[in-house]
Structures are given as structure tokens and as C-alpha cells.
């Protein structure tokens, strides 16, 4: 007799300890097998209970050899998978099966309460939950019963009819999965007719920038981004001793308009599970508010109306679970935290709907507003949402919808091959979506640039989308992308190694302009930059917003843009006699370069902003203001020529009519000609 090797001895020892080591066993290996006769009795009761059969029969077999991976009740029979639990289920009685079903229902209910997926055929979460907790267990149970009746056991007689019935029933869970797969395929844009549906979800109007976008009010412009708001909020939180050890600020920081000012708000949250347990009765006592214009941070105390429903609540008062279980058939999108005009905290919960196939064409048709203090909810149609609500549509969804319209407006095939008219929003940093928020008409609008399908470094325009109404406006403006403008601004201060924030879009003298903050390595705002979208090499830097504004408007004037600003540009006044004057064209704009007697500076007069310069000649005495910039100084305003102020002059008509301020006495005495030379305008 063959002596057992050391390996065989190890295997036998493992078997004696109760470990199943028959998975993937060699069918030709020596050793006893366990066969089963037609009457269900077992023969060859050895230590190798479910050994694979290599197509043959062991002695005593009558056609019911157990295959590798399990007994007669194993639904994975023949797949090389051994699950003892299923092997033993065929021995259960009715009472055991009833207990098992009750426990399965309890587990299913507990899983539903904890994960709270929406009960909606269009929800991916619903399908995932159903497949994992219902479809897969049902498939396993039905396959198990089919195998049990197919082969029979010591307690169940073989019944081919029942075996077939359970086998057929096991295809029902498979059919459910097939329906989900087909519905998913019908949601794709390549499915006939879907491309036009995707393209029409978001309707965008083309408007004129200078007409629709009001000139910026610098007292209301946001000067910090979300990261800076978080730093300011955390710093303010650290000054409140009774809160800092028990609560922390949520990273939400939603941007909203609060009492006509752009702010970011975020609720406090319990620091950990133990802090929740000790403070849950009193609730969350405050929220953080950061003014994005003044950079003032405040922890707003709620007094007798604390926040009881929040994302930091682990159980019943968790805001996601509370709202979802209250509206089980709704699919909720990204929630936001907002405050009304009285400072009362609310959760704004957009309700999704799918318009294409099972999972495609996402949009928002309703909003559930939940009082963060009481948990009371209001279910409103999208057109019934109050004016103070700013974030009914998540920004990511609006960007996605615009990209659908930009990609599929001329059909799915064109989006891949010809790509005629295909556009997309500009990307942001680190692979994120590139967008920002601007305030307009007391609403928050999502702003992003629009570029071609090749995603080059230029834009064809930009789009604004209202987060409350989904009203969408496109403005055709060619220029640099936000990333290019950020790099241009950082290049101006490369010695300081400041980093630029994602820019805002503002209107300066009817010129679309990027405005951004420049931050140091600590994340603190140090300077500000304005970049001309159409000529992004033109960058103005200032330590304050007002200083940056003045520098930028002077820069516009030097490029021939008539500056229209309520805030006058301050500068240095120069007075002297013109020594030399010369004209040049720079980037398509006319410039007159003037030097004064005894002055080494060269003064740049840009056309048409300073049109009066065309009447200057050598020997004239002039007075003007300029912004110092080294040897070459940009002139911002002409004050007078030969002592005569130009600010109150009435310009001549286009046909060369003399200025009205030329007096009758001057004309009668023949001295008016010289005055007319000084004050006349030239048609250019």
C-alpha cells in the first residue's frame, strides 16, 4: 500500500479539523468518494464529502454523482464553487425555512432603512439595492430548490417536474437584470432619437454681453473662493471655546445671495459619535456665514431654534434619511444648505426626473424644502420655489445639461465624426469642472466658458445658467480660457509665487473681464487681478479691488477702449509744452506718443478713448492725468489744452463743425481759428 506523503498527511489533518479542502480537487486523485444512490442514501461516508467526479462513476453510483463544489442543493453546482450553507439547506424543515424567510425580511427592511434608496425604477441606487438584496438571493434560492428536486435528498424525493418549474422560475431574476440592461442601453445618446432629446433638455438663448450684463458694482463683487471661505470660517470657529470641542463646521459652504450680498453658509456638525450622543437633545446651535465681499466671517447662533436635522446625524434625524423616507418615490439630487432672508436654516433638496430611457436625461422638476430645525417639509414644483432659494439646480447638473446640448445639437454621429458646431464647457483645474458663480438679478448664476470640441486654449463664448430657474444665456465672445487667464495673472506675480483662483466674469466698461484673487501658499488672499478676456496678455494687478480697478481701466484706455466708470481714475497730473508727438498702431489700435519739454517720460494717448489728442501739435501747452508706469506712462484723462479745460467742451459734430465753446468774439477777431484747431474733433 502506498505510504501517504507529508502533504497528504497535512490534508488529512486539515480535514479532521473540519476544514473543507476539496475545492478544486483532482478528480483522478486516490481516495474515497461520496456517491449518492437513487433513494437518496449516501455511500462511502468518508472524510472527503463532495469530491469532483471526472465524468465517471464511483462504485455504488447510480447516476447521481455529486460534482465539484457542493451537494444537491448547491446553486453553483458544476461551477467549482463550494458553499456549505447551500449544501445543508436541503435538510431544513418547513419551520426552519419560515424562520429563514422572516430573518431575510428583517435584514432586507433594516438594509432599506439604513441605505434608504428611492423606490423608483429610474434610480440606479434602486437597481443596485434590488439586485444585491432581492434578485441575487431569489436566484440562489430558486436554483437551490431546482437542484434539490432534480437529484433528491434523504428528505426530498426527486421530482423532475418541480425541478423544471424552479429552474424556469430562476430565470425571472435574470429577466429583471436583462430589463435593467436594456433600459440602460435605451438611455444612451446613440439610441435612435435620443441625441435630439439630450440636446433640448436645456434651452439656451444667445444674448449680447454689454446689454444683458450690468457693469460691475465693486462693493458687491466676491473676492474670495470656497477654500478661502473655509479658512476664514474655521478661524472664526476657533475663537468660540464652547463650540470648538463639541462641533466642527461642515465642508458644504453653499454660495447664496443673502440680503443682496454674496455669502457662503455652512452648518456646524457634531465632532464625533460621542459628541452627537451628548449634544443631540440640544441640537446644533449655529452655522457659519462668510461674506465673500468683505471677507468677514461669523458664527451665527440660532438660540431657541437649533438645527436638529443635518448630515452629521447618524440615525433618524439624518437629513438624507429623513427626506428620502418621507418621500420614498423621489430621487433626490445634491442637497444644499441655505438660509432665508430672516437667517432661518433650510435644506434644499432637488428632485430628479429621468426623461430618456431608464437612466438618461436627468433634470429637476420639483424641490423639497426641509426646515433644518423642525424637519417639516414643503414639496414644491420648480416654478413655485421662493425667490430667496438660490440652488434648486445643482451646478454639476447644469454644466452636464449644457454639454449635452453642445455635443448633440447636430446629432450623435456628428458628435464623434464631423463635430460641426460641437462645443463644450471649459475644464477646471485637477480634472474638475470649471465653473464659478456670479450674482445677477438677486439670483445665483453658474458661469463657465465655452470652447470647441478640441478643447484648445481659447473660448468661443461663455454661458450663464440660473440655479433657481435653469434659465440659460450664451454670450458670443472670443478670448482666452479661464486657465489661460489664470496663468497670465500668475505670470505677473511669478516672483511672489501666488496662485490664482478660478476667475469670475464681470463687465468693466462693457468689456468682458476675468476677475480673480491671488493667494499665497497659506491660502490667504494677497492681491487681485483683472484680465482682458479678448487680450489676455493685458493684466492689471492691485493690492485692493479699487487699486486693481483703476489699473485695469487705465489699461483699457491705453488699448483704445472708452472707459465708462462711476469711479474716476486717479493719477498724477502733468502740465507742459509738447516737445514731440508721433502716431503708431499697436495691435490694431491707434496711439499717440507725446513728450514734453524738459520731461523724460513718454506719454501714451490711446484712440478713441482720448480722441482730442488728434488736434494736438508741437508747441501746445497741455495738461492731463496719467498712471505712472516707468518711462512709458498711460494717459487716463486730458484736462486742458493751452489753459482751456476740455472736460466741459461739447465735441464737434462728425462733419467737422467747430466746438460750441468757441466764442463769438474770438471768431469775429479772427482768433477763433486757433481755438478751433485746439477744440475741433476729427472723424476717425
C-alpha positions as MATLAB code, in Angstrom:
seq = 'XXXXXXXXXXXXXXXXXXXXXXXXXXXXXXXXXXXXXXXXXXXXXXXXXXXXXXXXXXXXXXXXXXXXXXXXXXXXXXXXXXXXXXXXXXXXXXXXXXXXXXXXXXXXXXXXXXXXXXXXXXXXXXXXXXXXXXXXXXXXXXXXXXXXXXXXXXXXXXXXXXXXXXXXXXXXXXXXXXXXXXXXXXXXXXXXXXXXXXXXXXXXXXXXXXXXXXXXXXXXXXXXXXXXXXXXXXXXXXXXXXXXXXXXXXXXXXXXXXXXXXXXXXXXXXXXXXXXXXXXXXXXXXXXXXXXXXXXXXXXXXXXXXXXXXXXXXXXXXXXXXXXXXXXXXXXXXXXXXXXXXXXXXXXXXXXXXXXXXXXXXXXXXXXXXXXXXXXXXXXXXXXXXXXXXXXXXXXXXXXXXXXXXXXXXXXXXXXXXXXXXXXXXXXXXXXXXXXXXXXXXXXXXXXXXXXXXXXXXXXXXXXXXXXXXXXXXXXXXXXXXXXXXXXXXXXXXXXXXXXXXXXXXXXXXXXXXXXXXXXXXXXXXXXXXXXXXXXXXXXXXXXXXXXXXXXXXXXXXXXXXXXXXXXXXXXXXXXXXXXXXXXXXXXXXXXXXXXXXXXXXXXXXXXXXXXXXXXXXXXXXXXXXXXXXXXXXXXXXXXXXXXXXXXXXXXXXXXXXXXXXXXXXXXXXXXXXXXXXXXXXXX';
ca = [
       0.000    0.000    0.000;
       1.237    3.420   -0.954;
       2.549    5.332    2.027;
       0.960    8.798    2.467;
       3.264   11.719    1.804;
       3.770   14.602    4.195;
       1.411   16.718    2.052;
      -1.313   14.043    2.218;
      -0.895   13.846    5.970;
      -1.358   17.614    6.204;
      -4.517   17.448    4.094;
      -5.935   14.673    6.275;
      -5.174   16.681    9.420;
      -6.980   19.699    7.979;
      -9.964   17.523    7.132;
     -10.094   16.132   10.634;
     -10.194   19.707   11.977;
     -13.361   20.320    9.983;
     -11.865   22.464    7.222;
     -13.189   21.846    3.715;
     -10.216   21.320    1.429;
     -11.975   19.657   -1.501;
     -12.329   22.837   -3.649;
     -10.688   22.172   -6.987;
      -9.743   18.600   -6.018;
      -8.046   16.451   -8.614;
     -10.736   14.114   -9.964;
      -8.172   11.407  -10.596;
      -6.678   11.560   -7.131;
      -6.781    8.488   -4.986;
      -9.184    8.429   -2.161;
     -12.766    7.546   -1.403;
     -15.661    9.444   -2.923;
     -19.100   10.039   -1.600;
     -21.734    8.885   -4.039;
     -25.447    9.026   -3.670;
     -27.896    6.365   -4.722;
     -31.251    6.903   -6.278;
     -33.043    6.541   -2.943;
     -31.022    9.395   -1.513;
     -28.882    7.320    0.838;
     -25.209    8.083    0.991;
     -22.478    5.542    0.451;
     -18.818    5.739    1.083;
     -19.117    8.042    4.113;
     -15.540    9.253    4.146;
     -13.704   12.400    5.057;
     -13.975   13.780    1.505;
     -17.676   14.704    1.358;
     -18.093   16.452   -2.022;
     -15.261   15.382   -4.292;
     -15.370   16.127   -8.033;
     -16.224   13.348  -10.439;
     -14.302   13.256  -13.718;
     -17.181   12.076  -15.845;
     -17.138    8.554  -14.443;
     -18.929    6.934  -11.551;
     -17.539    5.635   -8.357;
     -18.529    2.195   -7.279;
     -22.045    2.231   -5.975;
     -23.069    5.279   -8.023;
     -26.448    5.090   -9.719;
     -26.277    8.221  -11.837;
     -26.404   10.868   -9.127;
     -22.719   11.644   -8.620;
     -22.064   14.880   -6.813;
     -19.954   17.286   -8.826;
     -17.182   19.509   -7.598;
     -18.325   22.335   -5.447;
     -21.221   21.019   -3.456;
     -24.168   18.826   -2.772;
     -27.531   18.508   -4.496;
     -28.775   21.855   -3.206;
     -25.825   23.963   -4.337;
     -26.983   26.522   -6.946;
     -23.396   26.829   -8.183;
     -23.120   23.128   -8.854;
     -20.698   22.498  -11.679;
     -19.016   25.893  -11.303;
     -16.257   24.785   -8.950;
     -17.752   26.751   -6.037;
     -18.355   25.131   -2.664;
     -20.710   26.936   -0.248;
     -21.556   24.664    2.710;
     -24.542   26.835    3.645;
     -26.354   25.884    0.442;
     -25.246   22.278    0.741;
     -27.128   21.984    4.033;
     -30.308   23.886    3.128;
     -31.899   20.801    1.623;
     -32.023   19.284    5.116;
     -34.090   22.149    6.561;
     -37.668   21.609    7.581;
     -40.582   23.972    6.968;
     -40.148   25.662   10.334;
     -36.503   26.425    9.590;
     -37.406   27.810    6.180;
     -40.086   30.069    7.710;
     -37.612   31.389   10.251;
     -35.105   31.964    7.474;
     -37.634   33.924    5.395;
     -38.613   36.081    8.398;
     -34.966   36.835    9.142;
     -34.362   37.672    5.473;
     -37.264   40.137    5.516;
     -35.959   41.751    8.703;
     -32.486   42.074    7.201;
     -33.972   43.475    3.996;
     -36.013   46.064    5.919;
     -33.003   47.051    8.022;
     -30.879   47.376    4.898;
     -33.522   49.536    3.242;
     -33.772   51.807    6.294;
     -30.015   52.204    6.516;
     -29.280   52.705    2.812;
     -32.723   54.277    2.029;
     -32.590   54.010   -1.762;
     -35.510   55.626   -3.626;
     -38.259   53.282   -4.722;
     -38.087   54.357   -8.327;
     -37.441   52.329  -11.454;
     -35.313   55.172  -12.849;
     -32.875   55.160   -9.928;
     -29.519   53.410  -10.254;
     -29.450   53.075   -6.442;
     -32.764   51.243   -6.557;
     -31.491   48.765   -9.134;
     -28.309   48.167   -7.166;
     -30.276   47.530   -3.969;
     -32.763   45.223   -5.707;
     -30.061   43.182   -7.429;
     -27.946   42.738   -4.286;
     -30.702   42.174   -1.707;
     -33.554   40.668   -3.749;
     -32.657   39.425   -7.224;
     -29.468   37.573   -6.282;
     -30.951   35.841   -3.174;
     -34.048   34.835   -5.160;
     -31.922   33.421   -7.942;
     -29.850   31.402   -5.475;
     -32.946   30.102   -3.650;
     -34.735   29.033   -6.849;
     -31.653   27.353   -8.264;
     -31.157   25.558   -4.962;
     -34.698   24.199   -4.987;
     -34.326   23.132   -8.613;
     -31.189   21.134   -7.851;
     -32.769   19.606   -4.768;
     -35.754   18.238   -6.706;
     -33.576   17.246   -9.625;
     -31.398   14.886   -7.605;
     -33.357   14.292   -4.471;
     -32.103   14.091   -0.895;
     -32.636   11.934    2.137;
     -35.755   14.011    2.928;
     -36.911   15.090   -0.543;
     -37.745   12.732   -3.360;
     -36.505   13.577   -6.817;
     -39.216   15.273   -8.860;
     -38.263   16.289  -12.409;
     -41.444   18.353  -12.786;
     -40.772   20.530   -9.752;
     -37.101   20.732  -10.667;
     -38.036   22.143  -14.056;
     -40.551   24.587  -12.542;
     -37.985   26.012  -10.132;
     -35.380   26.136  -12.883;
     -37.751   28.128  -15.101;
     -38.645   30.407  -12.172;
     -34.938   31.103  -11.609;
     -34.876   32.908  -14.950;
     -37.248   35.579  -13.602;
     -34.478   37.317  -11.591;
     -32.287   37.061  -14.671;
     -35.056   38.707  -16.700;
     -35.129   41.603  -14.209;
     -31.417   42.162  -14.781;
     -31.932   41.998  -18.546;
     -34.645   44.684  -18.299;
     -32.205   46.940  -16.456;
     -29.509   46.379  -19.067;
     -31.922   47.084  -21.942;
     -33.225   50.212  -20.191;
     -29.660   51.393  -19.724;
     -28.906   50.888  -23.421;
     -32.052   52.827  -24.336;
     -30.710   55.728  -22.274;
     -27.612   56.119  -24.427;
     -27.344   59.030  -26.839;
     -26.596   56.664  -29.726;
     -30.066   55.114  -29.412;
     -32.226   56.460  -32.294;
     -33.897   59.765  -31.384;
     -32.071   60.231  -28.092;
     -29.467   62.747  -29.312;
     -32.099   65.413  -30.041;
     -33.727   64.755  -26.655;
     -30.434   65.310  -24.867;
     -29.773   68.462  -26.885;
     -33.134   70.013  -25.912;
     -33.132   69.394  -22.153;
     -31.548   72.815  -21.515;
     -32.776   75.677  -23.696;
     -30.162   78.414  -24.132;
     -30.758   81.914  -25.533;
     -27.998   83.934  -27.186;
     -27.765   87.473  -25.770;
     -25.474   90.494  -26.046;
     -22.974   90.770  -23.214;
     -22.852   94.569  -22.892;
     -26.650   94.808  -22.898;
     -27.503   91.949  -20.569;
     -24.646   92.045  -18.050;
     -24.622   95.195  -15.958;
     -21.340   96.862  -15.165;
     -19.822   95.514  -12.014;
     -20.508   97.046   -8.628;
     -17.169   96.657   -6.866;
     -18.821   96.877   -3.461;
     -20.638   93.594   -4.173;
     -18.049   91.579   -6.060;
     -16.969   88.299   -4.378;
     -13.247   88.431   -3.735;
     -12.673   85.009   -2.163;
     -13.394   81.451   -3.240;
     -14.711   78.459   -1.325;
     -11.303   77.390    0.007;
     -10.679   80.852    1.449;
     -14.178   80.880    2.953;
     -13.406   77.592    4.716;
     -10.204   79.048    6.170;
     -11.987   82.157    7.430;
     -14.857   80.125    8.886;
     -12.536   77.732   10.705;
     -10.552   80.625   12.104;
     -13.717   82.203   13.482;
     -14.858   78.857   14.863;
     -11.621   78.548   16.802;
     -12.445   81.706   18.739;
     -15.589   80.185   20.291;
     -14.380   77.895   23.062;
     -17.733   76.271   23.904;
     -18.209   75.110   20.305;
     -14.751   74.133   19.152;
     -14.524   70.988   21.287;
     -18.039   69.761   20.505;
     -18.742   70.802   16.923;
     -16.980   71.350   13.627;
     -18.040   73.216   10.500;
     -19.445   71.147    7.651;
     -17.444   71.475    4.402;
     -20.606   72.323    2.399;
     -20.256   76.132    2.253;
     -23.053   76.814   -0.247;
     -22.784   80.131   -2.083;
     -26.031   82.113   -1.941;
     -27.293   85.685   -2.068;
     -28.243   86.774    1.434;
     -29.775   90.218    1.808;
     -28.360   91.177   -1.610;
     -24.818   90.130   -0.723;
     -22.877   87.049   -1.900;
     -22.117   84.824    1.086;
     -21.215   81.219    1.802;
     -23.049   79.378    4.563;
     -22.431   76.026    6.180;
     -23.935   74.343    9.265;
     -21.963   73.109   12.219;
     -21.845   69.365   12.765;
     -21.154   67.001   15.652;
     -17.420   66.419   16.035;
     -17.820   62.634   16.509;
     -20.310   59.975   17.568;
     -19.793   60.573   21.288;
     -20.284   64.347   20.849;
     -23.506   63.582   18.974;
     -24.730   61.403   21.829;
     -24.120   64.130   24.433;
     -25.465   67.058   22.357;
     -28.262   65.519   20.268;
     -31.054   66.747   22.567;
     -29.918   70.369   22.320;
     -29.160   70.113   18.596;
     -26.640   72.085   16.552;
     -26.579   75.653   17.908;
     -25.142   77.678   14.993;
     -23.959   77.917   11.410;
     -21.044   79.646    9.721;
     -21.548   82.653    7.428;
     -18.714   84.197    5.401;
     -19.227   87.432    3.467;
     -17.394   86.964    0.171;
     -17.075   90.712   -0.405;
     -15.789   91.976    2.930;
     -14.148   88.647    3.946;
     -15.906   88.873    7.317;
     -16.689   85.525    8.957;
     -19.361   84.977   11.592;
     -20.698   82.064   13.609;
     -24.429   82.778   13.710;
     -26.096   81.474   16.883;
     -29.614   80.100   16.479;
     -30.801   80.456   20.071;
     -34.042   78.561   20.674;
     -34.203   77.223   17.094;
     -31.157   74.959   16.738;
     -30.531   72.625   13.811;
     -31.856   69.133   14.572;
     -31.733   67.695   11.050;
     -28.294   67.556    9.489;
     -25.875   65.325    7.622;
     -23.916   64.685   10.824;
     -26.932   62.983   12.451;
     -26.322   59.219   12.188;
     -29.858   57.901   12.753;
     -33.446   59.125   12.411;
     -32.698   62.827   12.053;
     -30.110   62.350    9.344;
     -31.334   64.772    6.678;
     -30.799   62.377    3.774;
     -32.637   59.534    5.505;
     -35.395   61.811    6.854;
     -36.292   63.332    3.497;
     -35.909   60.118    1.499;
     -38.129   58.053    3.806;
     -40.709   60.844    3.858;
     -40.765   60.858    0.048;
     -39.759   57.253   -0.786;
     -40.532   57.512   -4.509;
     -38.467   60.676   -5.120;
     -34.923   60.609   -6.466;
     -33.001   63.402   -4.760;
     -30.051   65.192   -6.267;
     -27.298   67.037   -4.404;
     -28.729   68.795   -1.348;
     -27.666   72.290   -0.307;
     -27.819   74.239    2.930;
     -29.344   77.733    2.674;
     -30.797   80.429    4.895;
     -33.810   82.582    4.145;
     -33.831   86.363    4.426;
     -34.507   86.066    8.183;
     -31.486   83.823    8.711;
     -33.526   80.635    9.318;
     -31.695   77.469    8.148;
     -33.174   75.213    5.446;
     -32.183   72.163    3.451;
     -32.948   72.477   -0.268;
     -33.438   69.030   -1.841;
     -33.836   68.955   -5.658;
     -35.957   66.080   -7.016;
     -34.588   64.375  -10.107;
     -36.550   63.005  -13.014;
     -35.287   60.918  -15.945;
     -36.553   61.835  -19.393;
     -34.644   59.394  -21.651;
     -34.789   55.612  -21.230;
     -34.382   54.350  -17.686;
     -31.390   56.371  -16.549;
     -30.792   59.178  -19.085;
     -31.785   62.808  -19.480;
     -31.573   63.857  -15.816;
     -33.263   67.112  -14.861;
     -35.063   68.639  -11.863;
     -38.844   69.084  -11.746;
     -39.548   69.586   -8.040;
     -37.852   70.795   -4.872;
     -38.394   69.631   -1.298;
     -37.579   72.305    1.272;
     -36.878   70.933    4.745;
     -36.784   73.154    7.833;
     -33.460   72.269    9.479;
     -34.939   72.969   12.931;
     -38.283   71.163   12.881;
     -37.864   68.737    9.976;
     -41.089   69.976    8.370;
     -41.002   69.669    4.585;
     -42.570   71.539    1.690;
     -42.925   69.783   -1.657;
     -42.924   72.412   -4.424;
     -42.929   72.420   -8.209;
     -39.861   74.082   -9.669;
     -41.813   77.206  -10.650;
     -43.183   77.566   -7.092;
     -39.777   77.804   -5.395;
     -39.425   81.051   -3.380;
     -37.193   83.831   -4.677;
     -34.709   83.508   -1.800;
     -33.838   79.925   -2.786;
     -30.681   80.054   -4.908;
     -29.702   76.421   -5.585;
     -32.652   74.436   -6.920;
     -30.471   73.039   -9.733;
     -27.042   71.638   -8.772;
     -24.208   73.288  -10.686;
     -22.780   69.976  -11.936;
     -26.138   69.033  -13.436;
     -26.468   72.354  -15.281;
     -22.966   72.013  -16.716;
     -23.786   68.471  -17.832;
     -27.022   69.595  -19.477;
     -25.278   72.358  -21.408;
     -22.618   69.900  -22.572;
     -25.403   67.639  -23.871;
     -26.807   70.467  -25.957;
     -23.339   71.457  -27.185;
     -22.452   67.912  -28.172;
     -25.668   66.534  -29.648;
     -27.283   69.588  -31.273;
     -26.397   68.189  -34.712;
     -26.889   64.517  -33.918;
     -24.945   61.734  -32.278;
     -22.884   60.783  -35.330;
     -21.727   64.361  -35.782;
     -20.589   64.465  -32.159;
     -17.973   61.818  -32.993;
     -17.070   62.302  -36.645;
     -17.620   65.705  -38.265;
     -18.063   67.570  -34.949;
     -19.607   70.521  -36.776;
     -20.770   73.081  -34.216;
     -19.772   70.837  -31.293;
     -18.815   72.837  -28.201;
     -18.226   72.067  -24.539;
     -17.636   73.889  -21.297;
     -14.077   74.679  -20.325;
     -12.418   72.271  -17.892;
     -11.241   73.346  -14.481;
      -8.134   72.505  -12.511;
      -7.232   68.979  -11.370;
      -9.753   67.372  -13.714;
     -12.723   69.096  -12.083;
     -15.477   71.001  -13.857;
     -14.521   74.614  -14.468;
     -17.218   76.987  -13.255;
     -17.920   79.763  -10.813;
     -20.897   81.724   -9.513;
     -21.995   85.284  -10.160;
     -24.876   87.266   -8.703;
     -27.411   88.654  -11.161;
     -30.987   89.815  -10.557;
     -30.807   88.586   -6.925;
     -30.150   85.039   -8.152;
     -27.047   82.894   -8.294;
     -25.941   82.025  -11.830;
     -23.416   79.372  -12.793;
     -20.748   80.761  -15.101;
     -18.424   78.795  -17.376;
     -16.548   79.361  -20.598;
     -17.462   77.530  -23.797;
     -14.750   76.129  -26.049;
     -14.573   73.984  -29.160;
     -14.657   70.202  -29.213;
     -10.865   70.099  -29.368;
     -10.673   71.961  -26.016;
      -7.986   74.404  -27.106;
      -6.821   77.449  -25.122;
      -9.487   79.811  -26.448;
     -13.200   80.205  -25.895;
     -15.981   80.934  -28.358;
     -18.127   82.460  -25.633;
     -19.481   81.745  -22.201;
     -22.745   80.651  -20.660;
     -24.687   81.741  -17.571;
     -27.325   79.415  -16.107;
     -29.726   80.382  -13.312;
     -29.582   77.846  -10.471;
     -33.172   78.513   -9.424;
     -34.956   78.521  -12.801;
     -32.420   76.884  -15.200;
     -32.686   79.952  -17.459;
     -29.640   79.787  -19.729;
     -27.871   82.587  -21.631;
     -24.985   82.303  -24.084;
     -22.710   85.243  -24.935;
     -20.538   85.057  -28.023;
     -17.127   86.399  -27.033;
     -13.840   85.088  -28.340;
     -10.906   85.101  -25.996;
      -8.812   83.115  -23.581;
      -9.967   80.264  -21.382;
     -10.105   80.701  -17.638;
      -7.000   78.555  -17.190;
      -5.028   80.692  -19.654;
      -6.120   83.851  -17.839;
      -5.102   82.362  -14.503;
      -1.671   81.532  -15.862;
      -1.351   85.040  -17.290;
      -2.209   86.598  -13.921;
       0.193   84.297  -12.072;
       2.913   85.298  -14.535;
       2.584   88.916  -13.425;
       3.478   87.945   -9.845;
       5.667   84.932  -10.508;
       8.319   86.314   -8.167;
       5.779   86.115   -5.321;
       4.578   82.623   -6.306;
       0.934   83.486   -5.800;
      -1.750   81.180   -7.197;
      -4.884   82.465   -8.917;
      -8.415   81.412   -8.008;
     -10.869   80.331  -10.693;
     -11.984   83.640  -12.227;
     -15.299   85.451  -12.069;
     -16.817   87.068  -15.136;
     -17.522   90.802  -14.772;
     -18.388   93.720  -17.040;
     -15.883   96.579  -16.982;
     -16.722   99.411  -19.402;
     -18.725   96.905  -21.480;
     -15.657   94.676  -21.770;
     -15.939   91.051  -20.581;
     -13.273   90.704  -17.933;
     -11.887   87.952  -15.740;
     -11.547   88.878  -12.076;
      -9.607   86.651   -9.705;
      -7.836   86.676   -6.383;
      -4.158   85.874   -5.934;
      -3.385   83.740   -2.879;
      -0.191   82.801   -1.123;
       0.833   79.303   -0.077;
      -1.191   79.638    3.134;
      -4.377   80.209    1.123;
      -4.709   83.868    2.115;
      -5.757   86.479   -0.458;
      -2.907   88.930   -1.057;
      -3.710   90.675   -4.325;
      -6.324   90.866   -7.062;
      -6.085   90.619  -10.824;
      -8.222   91.634  -13.801;
      -7.561   90.095  -17.194;
      -8.990   91.198  -20.532;
     -10.753   88.139  -21.973;
     -10.048   89.111  -25.577;
      -6.441   90.197  -24.935;
      -5.436   88.062  -22.004;
      -1.863   89.366  -22.008;
      -3.351   92.591  -20.601;
      -3.311   92.055  -16.840;
      -3.861   94.565  -14.061;
      -2.745   93.792  -10.509;
      -3.713   95.602   -7.318;
      -3.408   95.135   -3.570;
      -7.066   96.162   -3.231;
     -10.041   95.815   -5.533;
     -10.176   99.593   -6.035;
      -6.496   99.737   -6.942;
      -6.894   96.819   -9.333;
      -9.896   98.514  -10.937;
      -8.023  101.750  -11.566;
      -5.050   99.971  -13.053;
      -7.302   97.892  -15.311;
      -9.374  100.823  -16.564;
      -6.179  102.688  -17.373;
      -5.005   99.599  -19.231;
      -8.242   99.577  -21.221;
      -7.764  103.237  -22.084;
      -4.303  102.562  -23.440;
      -5.848   99.937  -25.727;
      -8.380  102.343  -27.156;
     -11.365  101.374  -25.003;
     -13.523  104.236  -23.783;
     -13.704  103.762  -20.030;
     -17.146  104.263  -18.532;
     -16.806  104.136  -14.787;
     -18.561  105.849  -11.914;
     -15.273  105.796  -10.025;
     -12.814  108.247  -11.603;
      -9.366  107.009  -12.356;
      -6.912  108.741  -10.078;
      -3.466  109.538  -11.371;
      -0.639  112.030  -11.481;
      -1.203  115.355  -13.216;
       1.303  116.555  -15.796;
       1.413  120.011  -17.420;
       3.826  121.183  -20.085;
       4.562  122.134  -23.667;
       4.536  119.383  -26.271;
       8.075  118.803  -27.497;
       7.317  115.949  -29.888;
       4.246  113.947  -30.959;
       4.140  110.739  -33.018;
       1.459  108.257  -34.029;
       1.664  104.449  -34.098;
      -0.700  101.481  -34.435;
      -0.400   98.804  -31.755;
      -2.474   95.623  -32.124;
      -4.912   97.441  -34.388;
      -5.341  100.453  -32.073;
      -4.012  103.958  -32.755;
      -1.760  105.518  -30.140;
      -0.214  108.993  -29.955;
       3.071  109.211  -28.076;
       3.862  112.643  -26.613;
       6.927  114.074  -24.900;
       7.009  117.371  -23.008;
       9.754  119.938  -22.879;
      12.096  119.135  -20.018;
      10.352  115.809  -19.256;
      11.968  112.434  -19.971;
       8.677  110.457  -19.808;
       6.789  109.292  -22.878;
       3.018  109.679  -22.542;
       0.688  107.247  -24.316;
      -2.644  108.681  -25.586;
      -4.928  105.900  -26.847;
      -7.586  106.322  -29.543;
     -10.587  106.569  -29.434;
     -10.728  106.978  -25.641;
      -8.643  110.193  -25.877;
      -9.813  111.399  -29.286;
      -8.865  115.029  -28.551;
      -5.195  114.166  -28.979;
      -5.563  114.237  -32.773;
      -5.763  118.034  -32.531;
      -2.531  118.368  -30.593;
       0.574  119.794  -32.210;
       4.077  120.509  -31.117;
       4.254  123.692  -29.053;
       0.807  123.287  -27.495;
       0.580  123.601  -23.747;
      -1.385  120.626  -22.362;
      -2.470  119.302  -19.005;
      -3.523  115.699  -18.340;
      -3.513  112.879  -15.778;
      -1.560  109.669  -16.186;
      -0.742  106.452  -14.351;
       2.913  106.006  -13.584;
       4.418  103.003  -15.263;
       8.111  103.732  -15.701;
       9.311  105.694  -18.705;
       6.133  104.956  -20.717;
       3.094  106.335  -18.903;
      -0.533  105.658  -19.852;
      -2.654  108.809  -20.003;
      -6.088  108.421  -18.430;
      -7.672  111.855  -18.984;
      -6.948  115.111  -20.867;
      -7.630  118.143  -18.659;
      -6.892  121.137  -20.885;
      -5.069  122.499  -23.883;
      -3.486  125.989  -23.591;
      -5.267  126.500  -20.293;
      -8.722  125.765  -21.708;
     -10.470  122.894  -19.916;
     -11.758  120.113  -22.167;
     -13.916  118.370  -19.625;
     -16.873  120.680  -20.296;
     -16.343  121.037  -24.029;
     -19.049  119.950  -26.395;
     -17.395  117.877  -29.060;
     -17.667  118.874  -32.640;
     -20.036  117.052  -34.932;
     -18.827  114.329  -37.229;
     -18.635  116.695  -40.227;
     -16.033  118.886  -38.539;
     -18.254  121.666  -37.075;
     -16.210  123.708  -34.554;
     -16.778  123.215  -30.852;
     -19.575  125.299  -29.364;
     -17.340  126.893  -26.770;
     -15.509  128.966  -29.374;
     -16.762  132.430  -28.501;
     -18.256  134.894  -30.978;
     -15.623  137.454  -30.060;
     -12.843  135.011  -30.994;
     -14.468  134.248  -34.333;
     -15.022  137.999  -35.047;
     -11.430  138.922  -34.226;
     -10.023  136.100  -36.326;
      -8.607  134.364  -33.266;
     -11.169  131.591  -33.411;
      -9.169  129.618  -35.968;
      -6.510  128.760  -33.480;
      -9.134  127.811  -30.903;
     -10.915  125.693  -33.440;
      -7.702  123.853  -34.173;
      -7.402  123.081  -30.493;
     -11.006  122.043  -29.860;
     -12.142  120.504  -33.103;
     -12.732  116.778  -33.242;
     -11.729  114.596  -36.121;
     -13.902  111.916  -37.635;
     -11.997  108.647  -37.370;
];
